[in-house]
């Protein structure tokens, strides 16, 4: 394979670092990696790839026709630039499902529905769904191969990193202040030692793009005072009794003990293979329930996005 791929990343600094680390471990031969600063980096922040500093540039400086693939982890306000890049022939990997609502943009989770990548020809854009959706999809996929699920309920416990790096810094600052007896300002939104509900707009629609047969899936989400790592409690119901024998695979590891995203994230730090972790499955009436955890930055975003790029490349797009 020629080392001719020109890849760009448009994301926050911490996520750019994780994508670069994951790309180093991939089998893709990459000629050039660059950073598109849709979010400004601090002066001391710099990404390295294969022991070399990665070039950083602004949106206005990018020659999209020279870039083969773009990892995009921005928001709706930046979609105009994404459209320009796609029209120039650059294939866009929308990492957070921002484009997922567009009818001609496929929503793909690696190992589940990679055949849908054929739709890439329409816009040069593919969406990896929101991390809540990809985590649930991977956990549910083995069940769907043996059962006819009628309803799915999931509650996601969202860490500060699910929002952005600024939220992580706010949580750290608030935690330190409160532990030192310094009260927060009255108008300041409290993150430390508190929880509150989050809206889950369009997540069911993203899930049904992956599994059209699942027409009853409900997402709930709660913001929790954890820095990194997302957990989900999942209940799946069906019309008749069935047996399911869980088996580990390249993306999933089942456990016979209680697991937390914090502990598993620490254990996986620096490893070449991060996974989605699922604790013991418990039977309920006409169904099953279980608990899943993953490092939503390193696994749900960086690892799955690079796996998606590998699938795109090997299918010739």
PDB file of C-alpha atoms in Angstrom:
ATOM      1  CA  UNK A   1       0.000   0.000   0.000  1.00  0.00           C
ATOM      2  CA  UNK A   2       1.477   3.362  -1.005  1.00  0.00           C
ATOM      3  CA  UNK A   3       1.965   5.900   1.770  1.00  0.00           C
ATOM      4  CA  UNK A   4      -0.055   8.462  -0.131  1.00  0.00           C
ATOM      5  CA  UNK A   5      -3.124   9.085   2.019  1.00  0.00           C
ATOM      6  CA  UNK A   6      -3.593  12.697   3.065  1.00  0.00           C
ATOM      7  CA  UNK A   7      -5.784  12.824   6.173  1.00  0.00           C
ATOM      8  CA  UNK A   8      -7.057  15.818   8.153  1.00  0.00           C
ATOM      9  CA  UNK A   9      -8.657  16.029  11.582  1.00  0.00           C
ATOM     10  CA  UNK A  10     -11.033  18.782  12.689  1.00  0.00           C
ATOM     11  CA  UNK A  11     -11.736  18.370  16.401  1.00  0.00           C
ATOM     12  CA  UNK A  12     -10.796  19.548  19.875  1.00  0.00           C
ATOM     13  CA  UNK A  13      -7.165  19.079  20.887  1.00  0.00           C
ATOM     14  CA  UNK A  14      -7.711  16.066  23.183  1.00  0.00           C
ATOM     15  CA  UNK A  15      -9.688  14.198  20.526  1.00  0.00           C
ATOM     16  CA  UNK A  16      -7.144  15.098  17.826  1.00  0.00           C
ATOM     17  CA  UNK A  17      -4.459  13.477  19.977  1.00  0.00           C
ATOM     18  CA  UNK A  18      -6.497  10.287  20.393  1.00  0.00           C
ATOM     19  CA  UNK A  19      -7.231  10.068  16.667  1.00  0.00           C
ATOM     20  CA  UNK A  20      -3.549  10.508  15.837  1.00  0.00           C
ATOM     21  CA  UNK A  21      -2.627   7.754  18.327  1.00  0.00           C
ATOM     22  CA  UNK A  22      -5.257   5.430  16.855  1.00  0.00           C
ATOM     23  CA  UNK A  23      -4.146   6.132  13.280  1.00  0.00           C
ATOM     24  CA  UNK A  24      -0.590   5.179  14.259  1.00  0.00           C
ATOM     25  CA  UNK A  25      -1.913   1.753  15.276  1.00  0.00           C
ATOM     26  CA  UNK A  26      -3.951   1.250  12.092  1.00  0.00           C
ATOM     27  CA  UNK A  27      -2.798  -0.589   8.983  1.00  0.00           C
ATOM     28  CA  UNK A  28      -3.371   2.439   6.778  1.00  0.00           C
ATOM     29  CA  UNK A  29      -0.268   3.870   5.133  1.00  0.00           C
ATOM     30  CA  UNK A  30      -0.631   7.592   5.723  1.00  0.00           C
ATOM     31  CA  UNK A  31       1.533  10.072   3.869  1.00  0.00           C
ATOM     32  CA  UNK A  32       0.384  13.206   5.712  1.00  0.00           C
ATOM     33  CA  UNK A  33      -1.748  14.065   8.727  1.00  0.00           C
ATOM     34  CA  UNK A  34      -2.862  17.633   9.406  1.00  0.00           C
ATOM     35  CA  UNK A  35      -5.057  19.414  11.934  1.00  0.00           C
ATOM     36  CA  UNK A  36      -7.813  21.820  10.918  1.00  0.00           C
ATOM     37  CA  UNK A  37      -8.340  24.131  13.882  1.00  0.00           C
ATOM     38  CA  UNK A  38     -12.099  24.493  14.073  1.00  0.00           C
ATOM     39  CA  UNK A  39     -11.475  24.938  17.805  1.00  0.00           C
ATOM     40  CA  UNK A  40      -8.370  27.017  18.664  1.00  0.00           C
ATOM     41  CA  UNK A  41      -5.543  25.186  20.429  1.00  0.00           C
ATOM     42  CA  UNK A  42      -3.606  26.704  23.309  1.00  0.00           C
ATOM     43  CA  UNK A  43      -0.096  27.839  22.477  1.00  0.00           C
ATOM     44  CA  UNK A  44       1.519  24.822  24.156  1.00  0.00           C
ATOM     45  CA  UNK A  45      -0.846  22.277  22.550  1.00  0.00           C
ATOM     46  CA  UNK A  46       0.535  20.351  19.607  1.00  0.00           C
ATOM     47  CA  UNK A  47      -0.271  16.949  18.103  1.00  0.00           C
ATOM     48  CA  UNK A  48       2.416  14.435  17.099  1.00  0.00           C
ATOM     49  CA  UNK A  49       2.082  11.623  14.583  1.00  0.00           C
ATOM     50  CA  UNK A  50       4.814   9.027  14.089  1.00  0.00           C
ATOM     51  CA  UNK A  51       7.136  11.152  16.256  1.00  0.00           C
ATOM     52  CA  UNK A  52       6.684  14.244  14.099  1.00  0.00           C
ATOM     53  CA  UNK A  53       4.765  17.440  14.781  1.00  0.00           C
ATOM     54  CA  UNK A  54       1.470  17.691  12.913  1.00  0.00           C
ATOM     55  CA  UNK A  55       0.802  20.821  10.860  1.00  0.00           C
ATOM     56  CA  UNK A  56      -2.083  22.939  12.117  1.00  0.00           C
ATOM     57  CA  UNK A  57      -4.075  25.237   9.856  1.00  0.00           C
ATOM     58  CA  UNK A  58      -7.295  27.220   9.848  1.00  0.00           C
ATOM     59  CA  UNK A  59     -10.392  26.407   7.796  1.00  0.00           C
ATOM     60  CA  UNK A  60      -9.529  29.210   5.391  1.00  0.00           C
ATOM     61  CA  UNK A  61      -6.072  27.754   4.685  1.00  0.00           C
ATOM     62  CA  UNK A  62      -7.184  24.245   3.736  1.00  0.00           C
ATOM     63  CA  UNK A  63      -6.920  23.012   0.133  1.00  0.00           C
ATOM     64  CA  UNK A  64      -9.706  20.418   0.336  1.00  0.00           C
ATOM     65  CA  UNK A  65      -8.954  18.954  -3.085  1.00  0.00           C
ATOM     66  CA  UNK A  66      -5.585  17.737  -1.718  1.00  0.00           C
ATOM     67  CA  UNK A  67      -7.108  15.889   1.267  1.00  0.00           C
ATOM     68  CA  UNK A  68      -8.482  12.361   0.894  1.00  0.00           C
ATOM     69  CA  UNK A  69     -10.309  12.013   4.212  1.00  0.00           C
ATOM     70  CA  UNK A  70     -11.454  14.391   6.960  1.00  0.00           C
ATOM     71  CA  UNK A  71     -12.371  13.384  10.508  1.00  0.00           C
ATOM     72  CA  UNK A  72     -14.934  16.007  11.517  1.00  0.00           C
ATOM     73  CA  UNK A  73     -16.011  16.441  15.149  1.00  0.00           C
ATOM     74  CA  UNK A  74     -17.510  19.894  14.918  1.00  0.00           C
ATOM     75  CA  UNK A  75     -21.017  21.293  15.177  1.00  0.00           C
ATOM     76  CA  UNK A  76     -23.823  22.462  12.903  1.00  0.00           C
ATOM     77  CA  UNK A  77     -22.342  25.958  12.463  1.00  0.00           C
ATOM     78  CA  UNK A  78     -19.324  24.477  10.660  1.00  0.00           C
ATOM     79  CA  UNK A  79     -21.257  22.322   8.185  1.00  0.00           C
ATOM     80  CA  UNK A  80     -20.814  24.826   5.351  1.00  0.00           C
ATOM     81  CA  UNK A  81     -17.091  24.080   5.347  1.00  0.00           C
ATOM     82  CA  UNK A  82     -17.816  20.353   5.463  1.00  0.00           C
ATOM     83  CA  UNK A  83     -20.060  20.648   2.400  1.00  0.00           C
ATOM     84  CA  UNK A  84     -17.320  22.523   0.518  1.00  0.00           C
ATOM     85  CA  UNK A  85     -14.798  19.822   1.430  1.00  0.00           C
ATOM     86  CA  UNK A  86     -17.118  17.042   0.272  1.00  0.00           C
ATOM     87  CA  UNK A  87     -17.827  18.795  -3.022  1.00  0.00           C
ATOM     88  CA  UNK A  88     -14.055  19.021  -3.572  1.00  0.00           C
ATOM     89  CA  UNK A  89     -13.779  15.221  -3.414  1.00  0.00           C
ATOM     90  CA  UNK A  90     -12.731  14.854   0.234  1.00  0.00           C
ATOM     91  CA  UNK A  91     -14.560  12.026   2.043  1.00  0.00           C
ATOM     92  CA  UNK A  92     -15.993  13.275   5.344  1.00  0.00           C
ATOM     93  CA  UNK A  93     -16.248  11.079   8.438  1.00  0.00           C
ATOM     94  CA  UNK A  94     -18.762  12.925  10.598  1.00  0.00           C
ATOM     95  CA  UNK A  95     -17.721  11.624  14.021  1.00  0.00           C
ATOM     96  CA  UNK A  96     -20.660  12.810  16.140  1.00  0.00           C
ATOM     97  CA  UNK A  97     -23.680  12.302  13.906  1.00  0.00           C
ATOM     98  CA  UNK A  98     -24.131  15.989  13.076  1.00  0.00           C
ATOM     99  CA  UNK A  99     -25.065  15.079   9.477  1.00  0.00           C
ATOM    100  CA  UNK A 100     -27.016  11.949  10.410  1.00  0.00           C
ATOM    101  CA  UNK A 101     -30.431  13.551   9.873  1.00  0.00           C
ATOM    102  CA  UNK A 102     -29.725  14.130   6.156  1.00  0.00           C
ATOM    103  CA  UNK A 103     -31.599  11.505   4.151  1.00  0.00           C
ATOM    104  CA  UNK A 104     -28.720  10.858   1.739  1.00  0.00           C
ATOM    105  CA  UNK A 105     -26.009  10.526   4.409  1.00  0.00           C
ATOM    106  CA  UNK A 106     -25.478   6.941   5.662  1.00  0.00           C
ATOM    107  CA  UNK A 107     -25.151   6.309   9.394  1.00  0.00           C
ATOM    108  CA  UNK A 108     -22.654   3.479   9.854  1.00  0.00           C
ATOM    109  CA  UNK A 109     -21.215   1.637  12.850  1.00  0.00           C
ATOM    110  CA  UNK A 110     -18.169  -0.548  12.031  1.00  0.00           C
ATOM    111  CA  UNK A 111     -18.861  -4.318  11.920  1.00  0.00           C
ATOM    112  CA  UNK A 112     -22.645  -3.739  11.888  1.00  0.00           C
ATOM    113  CA  UNK A 113     -23.799  -2.079   8.653  1.00  0.00           C
ATOM    114  CA  UNK A 114     -20.703  -1.317   6.584  1.00  0.00           C
ATOM    115  CA  UNK A 115     -22.632  -2.302   3.437  1.00  0.00           C
ATOM    116  CA  UNK A 116     -24.448   1.049   3.750  1.00  0.00           C
ATOM    117  CA  UNK A 117     -21.218   2.785   2.754  1.00  0.00           C
ATOM    118  CA  UNK A 118     -22.371   2.396  -0.851  1.00  0.00           C
ATOM    119  CA  UNK A 119     -24.451   5.537  -0.182  1.00  0.00           C
ATOM    120  CA  UNK A 120     -21.226   7.523   0.193  1.00  0.00           C
ATOM    121  CA  UNK A 121     -21.337   8.151  -3.551  1.00  0.00           C
ATOM    122  CA  UNK A 122     -24.165  10.647  -3.064  1.00  0.00           C
ATOM    123  CA  UNK A 123     -22.470  13.251  -0.850  1.00  0.00           C
ATOM    124  CA  UNK A 124     -19.005  11.994   0.138  1.00  0.00           C
ATOM    125  CA  UNK A 125     -20.201  12.119   3.767  1.00  0.00           C
ATOM    126  CA  UNK A 126     -20.742   9.278   6.233  1.00  0.00           C
ATOM    127  CA  UNK A 127     -21.889   9.715   9.829  1.00  0.00           C
ATOM    128  CA  UNK A 128     -20.711   7.724  12.772  1.00  0.00           C
ATOM    129  CA  UNK A 129     -23.688   8.188  15.110  1.00  0.00           C
ATOM    130  CA  UNK A 130     -23.656   9.970  18.442  1.00  0.00           C
ATOM    131  CA  UNK A 131     -21.573   7.990  20.993  1.00  0.00           C
ATOM    132  CA  UNK A 132     -24.774   7.091  22.866  1.00  0.00           C
ATOM    133  CA  UNK A 133     -26.114   5.469  19.707  1.00  0.00           C
ATOM    134  CA  UNK A 134     -22.940   3.648  18.646  1.00  0.00           C
ATOM    135  CA  UNK A 135     -22.458   2.219  22.152  1.00  0.00           C
ATOM    136  CA  UNK A 136     -26.031   0.910  22.238  1.00  0.00           C
ATOM    137  CA  UNK A 137     -25.851  -0.388  18.651  1.00  0.00           C
ATOM    138  CA  UNK A 138     -22.747  -2.474  19.333  1.00  0.00           C
ATOM    139  CA  UNK A 139     -24.262  -3.912  22.518  1.00  0.00           C
ATOM    140  CA  UNK A 140     -27.615  -4.741  20.898  1.00  0.00           C
ATOM    141  CA  UNK A 141     -26.297  -6.103  17.596  1.00  0.00           C
ATOM    142  CA  UNK A 142     -25.465  -9.635  18.898  1.00  0.00           C
ATOM    143  CA  UNK A 143     -28.938  -9.882  20.443  1.00  0.00           C
ATOM    144  CA  UNK A 144     -30.638  -8.895  17.193  1.00  0.00           C
ATOM    145  CA  UNK A 145     -28.970 -11.814  15.436  1.00  0.00           C
ATOM    146  CA  UNK A 146     -30.892 -14.308  17.592  1.00  0.00           C
ATOM    147  CA  UNK A 147     -33.974 -12.470  18.898  1.00  0.00           C
ATOM    148  CA  UNK A 148     -36.848 -10.341  17.692  1.00  0.00           C
ATOM    149  CA  UNK A 149     -36.536  -7.328  19.991  1.00  0.00           C
ATOM    150  CA  UNK A 150     -39.705  -5.271  20.341  1.00  0.00           C
ATOM    151  CA  UNK A 151     -38.575  -2.501  22.705  1.00  0.00           C
ATOM    152  CA  UNK A 152     -35.264  -1.039  23.846  1.00  0.00           C
ATOM    153  CA  UNK A 153     -34.766   1.369  26.738  1.00  0.00           C
ATOM    154  CA  UNK A 154     -31.404   2.892  27.570  1.00  0.00           C
ATOM    155  CA  UNK A 155     -30.197   5.441  30.096  1.00  0.00           C
ATOM    156  CA  UNK A 156     -26.823   7.035  29.415  1.00  0.00           C
ATOM    157  CA  UNK A 157     -24.639   8.523  32.146  1.00  0.00           C
ATOM    158  CA  UNK A 158     -22.738  11.242  30.329  1.00  0.00           C
ATOM    159  CA  UNK A 159     -19.280  12.397  31.468  1.00  0.00           C
ATOM    160  CA  UNK A 160     -18.038  15.959  31.124  1.00  0.00           C
ATOM    161  CA  UNK A 161     -15.973  14.976  28.069  1.00  0.00           C
ATOM    162  CA  UNK A 162     -19.163  14.040  26.208  1.00  0.00           C
ATOM    163  CA  UNK A 163     -19.883  17.789  25.983  1.00  0.00           C
ATOM    164  CA  UNK A 164     -16.411  19.221  25.275  1.00  0.00           C
ATOM    165  CA  UNK A 165     -13.005  19.891  26.784  1.00  0.00           C
ATOM    166  CA  UNK A 166     -14.229  23.143  28.311  1.00  0.00           C
ATOM    167  CA  UNK A 167     -16.788  21.208  30.365  1.00  0.00           C
ATOM    168  CA  UNK A 168     -14.017  18.912  31.646  1.00  0.00           C
ATOM    169  CA  UNK A 169     -12.047  21.958  32.794  1.00  0.00           C
ATOM    170  CA  UNK A 170     -15.134  23.463  34.446  1.00  0.00           C
ATOM    171  CA  UNK A 171     -15.813  20.242  36.338  1.00  0.00           C
ATOM    172  CA  UNK A 172     -12.188  20.117  37.536  1.00  0.00           C
ATOM    173  CA  UNK A 173     -12.267  23.742  38.635  1.00  0.00           C
ATOM    174  CA  UNK A 174     -15.602  23.467  40.427  1.00  0.00           C
ATOM    175  CA  UNK A 175     -14.547  20.269  42.185  1.00  0.00           C
ATOM    176  CA  UNK A 176     -11.376  21.897  43.489  1.00  0.00           C
ATOM    177  CA  UNK A 177     -13.230  25.015  44.658  1.00  0.00           C
ATOM    178  CA  UNK A 178     -15.970  23.126  46.473  1.00  0.00           C
ATOM    179  CA  UNK A 179     -13.492  20.767  48.161  1.00  0.00           C
ATOM    180  CA  UNK A 180     -11.681  23.854  49.442  1.00  0.00           C
ATOM    181  CA  UNK A 181     -14.898  25.387  50.780  1.00  0.00           C
ATOM    182  CA  UNK A 182     -15.214  28.057  48.081  1.00  0.00           C
ATOM    183  CA  UNK A 183     -18.871  28.419  46.976  1.00  0.00           C
ATOM    184  CA  UNK A 184     -19.806  28.717  43.298  1.00  0.00           C
ATOM    185  CA  UNK A 185     -21.392  31.836  41.860  1.00  0.00           C
ATOM    186  CA  UNK A 186     -25.199  31.822  41.996  1.00  0.00           C
ATOM    187  CA  UNK A 187     -25.579  32.022  38.203  1.00  0.00           C
ATOM    188  CA  UNK A 188     -22.923  29.367  37.522  1.00  0.00           C
ATOM    189  CA  UNK A 189     -24.199  26.014  36.277  1.00  0.00           C
ATOM    190  CA  UNK A 190     -23.071  23.419  38.786  1.00  0.00           C
ATOM    191  CA  UNK A 191     -21.318  20.343  37.410  1.00  0.00           C
ATOM    192  CA  UNK A 192     -19.382  19.092  40.441  1.00  0.00           C
ATOM    193  CA  UNK A 193     -21.162  16.706  42.825  1.00  0.00           C
ATOM    194  CA  UNK A 194     -24.422  17.043  40.913  1.00  0.00           C
ATOM    195  CA  UNK A 195     -26.470  15.413  38.160  1.00  0.00           C
ATOM    196  CA  UNK A 196     -29.086  16.719  35.746  1.00  0.00           C
ATOM    197  CA  UNK A 197     -31.010  15.415  32.708  1.00  0.00           C
ATOM    198  CA  UNK A 198     -29.848  16.001  29.148  1.00  0.00           C
ATOM    199  CA  UNK A 199     -31.950  16.195  26.004  1.00  0.00           C
ATOM    200  CA  UNK A 200     -31.570  13.285  23.573  1.00  0.00           C
ATOM    201  CA  UNK A 201     -32.835  14.752  20.320  1.00  0.00           C
ATOM    202  CA  UNK A 202     -32.831  12.568  17.180  1.00  0.00           C
ATOM    203  CA  UNK A 203     -30.954   9.655  18.749  1.00  0.00           C
ATOM    204  CA  UNK A 204     -33.777   7.188  18.039  1.00  0.00           C
ATOM    205  CA  UNK A 205     -33.774   8.249  14.378  1.00  0.00           C
ATOM    206  CA  UNK A 206     -30.026   7.625  14.155  1.00  0.00           C
ATOM    207  CA  UNK A 207     -30.449   4.179  15.716  1.00  0.00           C
ATOM    208  CA  UNK A 208     -33.220   3.261  13.275  1.00  0.00           C
ATOM    209  CA  UNK A 209     -31.002   4.200  10.320  1.00  0.00           C
ATOM    210  CA  UNK A 210     -28.674   1.432  11.514  1.00  0.00           C
ATOM    211  CA  UNK A 211     -31.430  -1.012  12.508  1.00  0.00           C
ATOM    212  CA  UNK A 212     -34.577  -0.178  10.477  1.00  0.00           C
ATOM    213  CA  UNK A 213     -36.375  -3.130  12.106  1.00  0.00           C
ATOM    214  CA  UNK A 214     -36.150  -1.504  15.561  1.00  0.00           C
ATOM    215  CA  UNK A 215     -39.017   0.977  15.671  1.00  0.00           C
ATOM    216  CA  UNK A 216     -39.242   1.318  19.449  1.00  0.00           C
ATOM    217  CA  UNK A 217     -36.050   2.553  21.087  1.00  0.00           C
ATOM    218  CA  UNK A 218     -36.032   5.142  23.859  1.00  0.00           C
ATOM    219  CA  UNK A 219     -32.999   7.101  25.053  1.00  0.00           C
ATOM    220  CA  UNK A 220     -32.648   8.860  28.392  1.00  0.00           C
ATOM    221  CA  UNK A 221     -29.493  10.724  29.416  1.00  0.00           C
ATOM    222  CA  UNK A 222     -28.134  12.121  32.669  1.00  0.00           C
ATOM    223  CA  UNK A 223     -25.100  14.386  33.017  1.00  0.00           C
ATOM    224  CA  UNK A 224     -22.895  13.072  35.847  1.00  0.00           C
ATOM    225  CA  UNK A 225     -19.789  14.495  37.598  1.00  0.00           C
ATOM    226  CA  UNK A 226     -17.331  12.129  35.875  1.00  0.00           C
ATOM    227  CA  UNK A 227     -14.523  13.446  33.680  1.00  0.00           C
ATOM    228  CA  UNK A 228     -14.253  10.668  31.050  1.00  0.00           C
ATOM    229  CA  UNK A 229     -16.083   7.436  30.242  1.00  0.00           C
ATOM    230  CA  UNK A 230     -19.741   6.818  29.379  1.00  0.00           C
ATOM    231  CA  UNK A 231     -22.003   4.177  30.951  1.00  0.00           C
ATOM    232  CA  UNK A 232     -25.382   2.888  29.763  1.00  0.00           C
ATOM    233  CA  UNK A 233     -28.064   0.814  31.453  1.00  0.00           C
ATOM    234  CA  UNK A 234     -29.955  -1.097  28.764  1.00  0.00           C
ATOM    235  CA  UNK A 235     -33.193  -3.083  28.851  1.00  0.00           C
ATOM    236  CA  UNK A 236     -34.291  -5.044  25.753  1.00  0.00           C
ATOM    237  CA  UNK A 237     -37.682  -6.752  25.542  1.00  0.00           C
ATOM    238  CA  UNK A 238     -39.137  -9.344  23.156  1.00  0.00           C
ATOM    239  CA  UNK A 239     -42.358 -11.306  22.697  1.00  0.00           C
ATOM    240  CA  UNK A 240     -41.105 -14.768  23.591  1.00  0.00           C
ATOM    241  CA  UNK A 241     -38.458 -16.473  25.691  1.00  0.00           C
ATOM    242  CA  UNK A 242     -35.066 -16.937  24.083  1.00  0.00           C
ATOM    243  CA  UNK A 243     -31.525 -17.792  25.039  1.00  0.00           C
ATOM    244  CA  UNK A 244     -28.505 -15.651  24.337  1.00  0.00           C
ATOM    245  CA  UNK A 245     -24.915 -16.795  24.820  1.00  0.00           C
ATOM    246  CA  UNK A 246     -22.595 -13.763  24.972  1.00  0.00           C
ATOM    247  CA  UNK A 247     -19.273 -14.065  23.171  1.00  0.00           C
ATOM    248  CA  UNK A 248     -16.387 -11.615  23.122  1.00  0.00           C
ATOM    249  CA  UNK A 249     -15.391 -10.172  19.764  1.00  0.00           C
ATOM    250  CA  UNK A 250     -12.947  -7.611  18.429  1.00  0.00           C
ATOM    251  CA  UNK A 251     -14.984  -4.687  19.795  1.00  0.00           C
ATOM    252  CA  UNK A 252     -16.859  -6.148  22.798  1.00  0.00           C
ATOM    253  CA  UNK A 253     -15.714  -7.776  26.018  1.00  0.00           C
ATOM    254  CA  UNK A 254     -18.187  -9.360  28.478  1.00  0.00           C
ATOM    255  CA  UNK A 255     -17.442  -9.428  32.209  1.00  0.00           C
ATOM    256  CA  UNK A 256     -18.689 -11.447  35.169  1.00  0.00           C
ATOM    257  CA  UNK A 257     -18.148  -8.598  37.634  1.00  0.00           C
ATOM    258  CA  UNK A 258     -19.279  -5.027  38.098  1.00  0.00           C
ATOM    259  CA  UNK A 259     -17.498  -2.559  35.829  1.00  0.00           C
ATOM    260  CA  UNK A 260     -17.188   1.230  35.681  1.00  0.00           C
ATOM    261  CA  UNK A 261     -16.090   3.515  32.846  1.00  0.00           C
ATOM    262  CA  UNK A 262     -13.503   5.207  35.050  1.00  0.00           C
ATOM    263  CA  UNK A 263     -11.662   2.030  36.068  1.00  0.00           C
ATOM    264  CA  UNK A 264     -11.813   0.474  32.615  1.00  0.00           C
ATOM    265  CA  UNK A 265     -10.673   3.700  30.995  1.00  0.00           C
ATOM    266  CA  UNK A 266      -7.636   3.800  33.272  1.00  0.00           C
ATOM    267  CA  UNK A 267      -6.773   0.175  32.526  1.00  0.00           C
ATOM    268  CA  UNK A 268      -7.031   0.720  28.776  1.00  0.00           C
ATOM    269  CA  UNK A 269      -4.910   3.870  28.714  1.00  0.00           C
ATOM    270  CA  UNK A 270      -2.055   3.264  26.288  1.00  0.00           C
ATOM    271  CA  UNK A 271      -3.342  -0.091  25.069  1.00  0.00           C
ATOM    272  CA  UNK A 272      -3.625  -0.802  21.357  1.00  0.00           C
ATOM    273  CA  UNK A 273      -7.101  -2.340  21.618  1.00  0.00           C
ATOM    274  CA  UNK A 274      -9.854  -0.514  23.480  1.00  0.00           C
ATOM    275  CA  UNK A 275     -13.278  -2.125  23.728  1.00  0.00           C
ATOM    276  CA  UNK A 276     -16.883  -1.770  24.800  1.00  0.00           C
ATOM    277  CA  UNK A 277     -17.328  -3.553  28.138  1.00  0.00           C
ATOM    278  CA  UNK A 278     -20.567  -5.287  29.149  1.00  0.00           C
ATOM    279  CA  UNK A 279     -21.295  -6.669  32.623  1.00  0.00           C
ATOM    280  CA  UNK A 280     -23.334  -9.822  33.413  1.00  0.00           C
ATOM    281  CA  UNK A 281     -26.597 -10.026  31.496  1.00  0.00           C
ATOM    282  CA  UNK A 282     -29.641 -10.383  33.746  1.00  0.00           C
ATOM    283  CA  UNK A 283     -32.936 -11.894  32.641  1.00  0.00           C
ATOM    284  CA  UNK A 284     -36.150  -9.913  33.104  1.00  0.00           C
ATOM    285  CA  UNK A 285     -39.656 -10.924  32.036  1.00  0.00           C
ATOM    286  CA  UNK A 286     -39.473 -11.455  28.254  1.00  0.00           C
ATOM    287  CA  UNK A 287     -36.195  -9.652  28.020  1.00  0.00           C
ATOM    288  CA  UNK A 288     -32.741  -8.882  29.280  1.00  0.00           C
ATOM    289  CA  UNK A 289     -30.910  -6.016  30.939  1.00  0.00           C
ATOM    290  CA  UNK A 290     -27.243  -5.153  31.177  1.00  0.00           C
ATOM    291  CA  UNK A 291     -24.743  -2.377  31.869  1.00  0.00           C
ATOM    292  CA  UNK A 292     -22.165  -1.155  29.360  1.00  0.00           C
ATOM    293  CA  UNK A 293     -19.155   1.137  29.732  1.00  0.00           C
ATOM    294  CA  UNK A 294     -16.643   2.630  27.304  1.00  0.00           C
ATOM    295  CA  UNK A 295     -14.165   5.456  27.005  1.00  0.00           C
ATOM    296  CA  UNK A 296     -16.359   7.548  24.744  1.00  0.00           C
ATOM    297  CA  UNK A 297     -13.381   9.595  23.512  1.00  0.00           C
ATOM    298  CA  UNK A 298     -10.876   6.820  22.871  1.00  0.00           C
ATOM    299  CA  UNK A 299     -13.349   4.075  21.852  1.00  0.00           C
ATOM    300  CA  UNK A 300     -16.668   5.541  20.626  1.00  0.00           C
ATOM    301  CA  UNK A 301     -15.066   8.438  18.771  1.00  0.00           C
ATOM    302  CA  UNK A 302     -11.396   7.779  17.927  1.00  0.00           C
ATOM    303  CA  UNK A 303     -11.317   3.974  17.623  1.00  0.00           C
ATOM    304  CA  UNK A 304     -14.650   3.555  15.821  1.00  0.00           C
ATOM    305  CA  UNK A 305     -13.914   6.473  13.477  1.00  0.00           C
ATOM    306  CA  UNK A 306     -10.589   4.973  12.421  1.00  0.00           C
ATOM    307  CA  UNK A 307     -12.250   1.579  11.971  1.00  0.00           C
ATOM    308  CA  UNK A 308     -14.825   3.316   9.791  1.00  0.00           C
ATOM    309  CA  UNK A 309     -12.071   4.947   7.724  1.00  0.00           C
ATOM    310  CA  UNK A 310     -10.446   1.544   7.210  1.00  0.00           C
ATOM    311  CA  UNK A 311     -13.757   0.134   5.953  1.00  0.00           C
ATOM    312  CA  UNK A 312     -14.246   3.120   3.631  1.00  0.00           C
ATOM    313  CA  UNK A 313     -10.734   2.787   2.209  1.00  0.00           C
ATOM    314  CA  UNK A 314     -10.931  -0.977   1.670  1.00  0.00           C
ATOM    315  CA  UNK A 315     -14.273  -0.562  -0.129  1.00  0.00           C
ATOM    316  CA  UNK A 316     -12.606   1.838  -2.537  1.00  0.00           C
ATOM    317  CA  UNK A 317     -14.109   5.174  -1.483  1.00  0.00           C
TER     318      UNK A 317
END
